[in-house]
Amino acid sequence: MEFLLYVNDKDEFAYARGTYEDLDNLLEPFTHNNIGSILNHIKNKYSITKHPNYDFLRKEYSNMFDWDSNRKVAEMIESIVKKKVSI
């Protein structure tokens, strides 16, 4: 199953579409608090913003989350997005 997000990254706007694996890679660098912020941002603004310390967090936290935990987040995001965007 695919997800579809509207992404705002440094004033550049684009649609992000992909599989759970793609979303897993997107969420990989973030702590749970950051993921909560991403979810709120999607709920409120239909978009996500790249964390300013993305590269640092990716390096520091890349091994912190396993695929299953990120898949749960992916399912939450997909549920939110399906209500807002026709896939």
Short mmCIF file of N, CA and C in Angstrom, two decimals:
data_model
loop_
_atom_site.label_atom_id
_atom_site.label_comp_id
_atom_site.label_asym_id
_atom_site.label_seq_id
_atom_site.Cartn_x
_atom_site.Cartn_y
_atom_site.Cartn_z
N MET A 1 0.84 -1.18 0.00
CA MET A 1 0.00 0.00 0.00
C MET A 1 0.88 1.25 0.00
N GLU A 2 0.43 2.28 -0.67
CA GLU A 2 1.22 3.50 -0.80
C GLU A 2 0.70 4.59 0.12
N PHE A 3 1.56 5.56 0.39
CA PHE A 3 1.14 6.76 1.09
C PHE A 3 1.35 7.94 0.14
N LEU A 4 0.66 9.04 0.42
CA LEU A 4 0.81 10.25 -0.38
C LEU A 4 0.80 11.43 0.57
N LEU A 5 1.87 12.21 0.54
CA LEU A 5 1.99 13.38 1.41
C LEU A 5 2.33 14.61 0.59
N TYR A 6 1.92 15.76 1.11
CA TYR A 6 2.34 17.03 0.52
C TYR A 6 3.49 17.54 1.36
N VAL A 7 4.64 17.71 0.75
CA VAL A 7 5.87 17.99 1.49
C VAL A 7 6.31 19.43 1.28
N ASN A 8 6.63 20.10 2.38
CA ASN A 8 7.20 21.45 2.33
C ASN A 8 8.60 21.37 2.91
N ASP A 9 9.60 21.54 2.08
CA ASP A 9 10.98 21.45 2.54
C ASP A 9 11.73 22.69 2.08
N LYS A 10 12.04 23.58 3.02
CA LYS A 10 12.79 24.80 2.72
C LYS A 10 12.13 25.59 1.59
N ASP A 11 10.83 25.82 1.73
CA ASP A 11 10.06 26.60 0.76
C ASP A 11 9.95 25.95 -0.61
N GLU A 12 10.32 24.69 -0.72
CA GLU A 12 10.11 23.96 -1.96
C GLU A 12 8.99 22.95 -1.72
N PHE A 13 7.98 22.99 -2.55
CA PHE A 13 6.81 22.16 -2.35
C PHE A 13 6.78 21.01 -3.34
N ALA A 14 6.41 19.85 -2.86
CA ALA A 14 6.34 18.69 -3.75
C ALA A 14 5.44 17.63 -3.12
N TYR A 15 4.90 16.77 -3.96
CA TYR A 15 4.16 15.63 -3.46
C TYR A 15 5.13 14.49 -3.21
N ALA A 16 4.99 13.85 -2.07
CA ALA A 16 5.81 12.68 -1.75
C ALA A 16 4.90 11.46 -1.80
N ARG A 17 5.27 10.52 -2.64
CA ARG A 17 4.46 9.31 -2.77
C ARG A 17 5.38 8.11 -2.75
N GLY A 18 4.99 7.06 -2.07
CA GLY A 18 5.84 5.89 -2.02
C GLY A 18 5.23 4.77 -1.21
N THR A 19 6.06 3.81 -0.86
CA THR A 19 5.63 2.63 -0.11
C THR A 19 5.97 2.80 1.36
N TYR A 20 5.60 1.81 2.15
CA TYR A 20 5.98 1.84 3.56
C TYR A 20 7.49 1.94 3.73
N GLU A 21 8.23 1.26 2.87
CA GLU A 21 9.69 1.32 2.98
C GLU A 21 10.20 2.74 2.77
N ASP A 22 9.59 3.46 1.82
CA ASP A 22 9.98 4.84 1.58
C ASP A 22 9.68 5.70 2.80
N LEU A 23 8.50 5.49 3.38
CA LEU A 23 8.13 6.27 4.56
C LEU A 23 9.01 5.91 5.73
N ASP A 24 9.37 4.64 5.84
CA ASP A 24 10.30 4.19 6.88
C ASP A 24 11.61 4.96 6.79
N ASN A 25 12.12 5.13 5.58
CA ASN A 25 13.37 5.87 5.39
C ASN A 25 13.21 7.33 5.77
N LEU A 26 12.03 7.89 5.49
CA LEU A 26 11.78 9.28 5.84
C LEU A 26 11.76 9.49 7.34
N LEU A 27 11.15 8.55 8.07
CA LEU A 27 10.99 8.70 9.52
C LEU A 27 12.21 8.24 10.30
N GLU A 28 13.08 7.50 9.68
CA GLU A 28 14.19 6.85 10.36
C GLU A 28 14.99 7.78 11.29
N PRO A 29 15.31 9.01 10.88
CA PRO A 29 16.19 9.82 11.72
C PRO A 29 15.52 10.47 12.93
N PHE A 30 14.22 10.35 13.06
CA PHE A 30 13.53 11.16 14.05
C PHE A 30 13.25 10.41 15.35
N THR A 31 13.25 11.17 16.45
CA THR A 31 12.84 10.61 17.73
C THR A 31 11.32 10.52 17.75
N HIS A 32 10.76 9.89 18.77
CA HIS A 32 9.31 9.77 18.86
C HIS A 32 8.66 11.15 18.97
N ASN A 33 9.30 12.07 19.69
CA ASN A 33 8.75 13.42 19.80
C ASN A 33 8.69 14.09 18.45
N ASN A 34 9.74 13.92 17.66
CA ASN A 34 9.74 14.50 16.32
C ASN A 34 8.65 13.88 15.46
N ILE A 35 8.45 12.57 15.60
CA ILE A 35 7.42 11.90 14.82
C ILE A 35 6.05 12.44 15.20
N GLY A 36 5.84 12.69 16.50
CA GLY A 36 4.59 13.30 16.93
C GLY A 36 4.38 14.65 16.29
N SER A 37 5.44 15.42 16.20
CA SER A 37 5.36 16.73 15.56
C SER A 37 5.02 16.60 14.08
N ILE A 38 5.61 15.59 13.44
CA ILE A 38 5.31 15.36 12.03
C ILE A 38 3.82 15.02 11.86
N LEU A 39 3.31 14.15 12.72
CA LEU A 39 1.90 13.78 12.63
C LEU A 39 1.00 14.99 12.82
N ASN A 40 1.32 15.83 13.81
CA ASN A 40 0.53 17.04 14.04
C ASN A 40 0.61 17.97 12.85
N HIS A 41 1.79 18.07 12.26
CA HIS A 41 1.97 18.95 11.11
C HIS A 41 1.12 18.47 9.94
N ILE A 42 1.09 17.16 9.73
CA ILE A 42 0.28 16.61 8.65
C ILE A 42 -1.20 16.85 8.92
N LYS A 43 -1.62 16.64 10.16
CA LYS A 43 -3.03 16.84 10.51
C LYS A 43 -3.44 18.29 10.29
N ASN A 44 -2.57 19.22 10.67
CA ASN A 44 -2.93 20.63 10.68
C ASN A 44 -2.64 21.35 9.38
N LYS A 45 -1.60 20.91 8.66
CA LYS A 45 -1.16 21.68 7.50
C LYS A 45 -1.01 20.86 6.23
N TYR A 46 -1.39 19.59 6.27
CA TYR A 46 -1.29 18.74 5.09
C TYR A 46 0.15 18.60 4.60
N SER A 47 1.11 18.91 5.45
CA SER A 47 2.50 18.89 4.98
C SER A 47 3.44 18.49 6.10
N ILE A 48 4.65 18.17 5.73
CA ILE A 48 5.70 17.95 6.72
C ILE A 48 6.88 18.84 6.36
N THR A 49 7.63 19.22 7.37
CA THR A 49 8.81 20.04 7.15
C THR A 49 10.03 19.25 7.57
N LYS A 50 11.04 19.26 6.76
CA LYS A 50 12.27 18.55 7.08
C LYS A 50 12.88 19.15 8.34
N HIS A 51 13.25 18.29 9.28
CA HIS A 51 13.87 18.75 10.52
C HIS A 51 15.18 19.46 10.21
N PRO A 52 15.46 20.62 10.85
CA PRO A 52 16.69 21.36 10.54
C PRO A 52 17.96 20.56 10.79
N ASN A 53 17.91 19.61 11.71
CA ASN A 53 19.08 18.78 11.99
C ASN A 53 18.91 17.38 11.40
N TYR A 54 18.23 17.30 10.26
CA TYR A 54 17.89 16.00 9.67
C TYR A 54 19.10 15.11 9.49
N ASP A 55 20.17 15.64 8.90
CA ASP A 55 21.34 14.80 8.62
C ASP A 55 21.99 14.29 9.90
N PHE A 56 22.07 15.17 10.91
CA PHE A 56 22.62 14.75 12.20
C PHE A 56 21.75 13.67 12.84
N LEU A 57 20.44 13.90 12.84
CA LEU A 57 19.53 12.93 13.45
C LEU A 57 19.56 11.60 12.70
N ARG A 58 19.67 11.68 11.39
CA ARG A 58 19.72 10.44 10.60
C ARG A 58 20.91 9.60 11.03
N LYS A 59 22.03 10.26 11.23
CA LYS A 59 23.24 9.54 11.64
C LYS A 59 23.10 9.00 13.06
N GLU A 60 22.58 9.83 13.96
CA GLU A 60 22.51 9.46 15.38
C GLU A 60 21.44 8.40 15.66
N TYR A 61 20.30 8.49 14.97
CA TYR A 61 19.16 7.66 15.32
C TYR A 61 18.83 6.59 14.28
N SER A 62 19.69 6.43 13.28
CA SER A 62 19.35 5.50 12.20
C SER A 62 19.15 4.08 12.69
N ASN A 63 19.78 3.70 13.78
CA ASN A 63 19.64 2.34 14.30
C ASN A 63 18.68 2.26 15.49
N MET A 64 18.05 3.39 15.84
CA MET A 64 17.21 3.42 17.04
C MET A 64 15.85 2.77 16.80
N PHE A 65 15.32 2.88 15.58
CA PHE A 65 13.98 2.37 15.30
C PHE A 65 14.06 1.20 14.33
N ASP A 66 13.27 0.17 14.62
CA ASP A 66 13.22 -0.92 13.66
C ASP A 66 12.06 -0.70 12.69
N TRP A 67 12.01 -1.49 11.66
CA TRP A 67 11.03 -1.29 10.60
C TRP A 67 9.61 -1.39 11.13
N ASP A 68 9.37 -2.33 12.05
CA ASP A 68 8.02 -2.54 12.55
C ASP A 68 7.49 -1.31 13.27
N SER A 69 8.33 -0.67 14.10
CA SER A 69 7.86 0.50 14.83
C SER A 69 7.54 1.63 13.87
N ASN A 70 8.36 1.80 12.83
CA ASN A 70 8.08 2.84 11.85
C ASN A 70 6.86 2.49 11.01
N ARG A 71 6.62 1.21 10.81
CA ARG A 71 5.44 0.83 10.04
C ARG A 71 4.17 1.25 10.79
N LYS A 72 4.18 1.13 12.11
CA LYS A 72 3.02 1.57 12.89
C LYS A 72 2.77 3.06 12.67
N VAL A 73 3.85 3.84 12.66
CA VAL A 73 3.71 5.27 12.40
C VAL A 73 3.22 5.50 10.98
N ALA A 74 3.75 4.71 10.04
CA ALA A 74 3.33 4.84 8.65
C ALA A 74 1.84 4.58 8.51
N GLU A 75 1.34 3.58 9.24
CA GLU A 75 -0.09 3.27 9.18
C GLU A 75 -0.92 4.41 9.74
N MET A 76 -0.43 5.04 10.82
CA MET A 76 -1.13 6.19 11.38
C MET A 76 -1.18 7.33 10.38
N ILE A 77 -0.03 7.60 9.75
CA ILE A 77 0.04 8.69 8.78
C ILE A 77 -0.85 8.39 7.58
N GLU A 78 -0.82 7.16 7.13
CA GLU A 78 -1.65 6.78 5.98
C GLU A 78 -3.13 6.98 6.30
N SER A 79 -3.52 6.61 7.51
CA SER A 79 -4.91 6.79 7.93
C SER A 79 -5.31 8.26 7.91
N ILE A 80 -4.41 9.11 8.40
CA ILE A 80 -4.67 10.56 8.41
C ILE A 80 -4.78 11.09 6.99
N VAL A 81 -3.82 10.70 6.16
CA VAL A 81 -3.75 11.22 4.80
C VAL A 81 -4.95 10.76 3.97
N LYS A 82 -5.38 9.52 4.15
CA LYS A 82 -6.52 9.00 3.38
C LYS A 82 -7.77 9.83 3.62
N LYS A 83 -7.90 10.42 4.81
CA LYS A 83 -9.06 11.24 5.11
C LYS A 83 -8.99 12.59 4.40
N LYS A 84 -7.78 13.01 4.02
CA LYS A 84 -7.58 14.33 3.44
C LYS A 84 -7.31 14.29 1.94
N VAL A 85 -6.74 13.18 1.46
CA VAL A 85 -6.31 13.09 0.06
C VAL A 85 -6.85 11.81 -0.55
N SER A 86 -7.43 11.92 -1.70
CA SER A 86 -7.91 10.73 -2.40
C SER A 86 -6.74 10.06 -3.11
N ILE A 87 -6.44 8.82 -2.70
CA ILE A 87 -5.29 8.12 -3.27
C ILE A 87 -5.76 7.21 -4.39
#
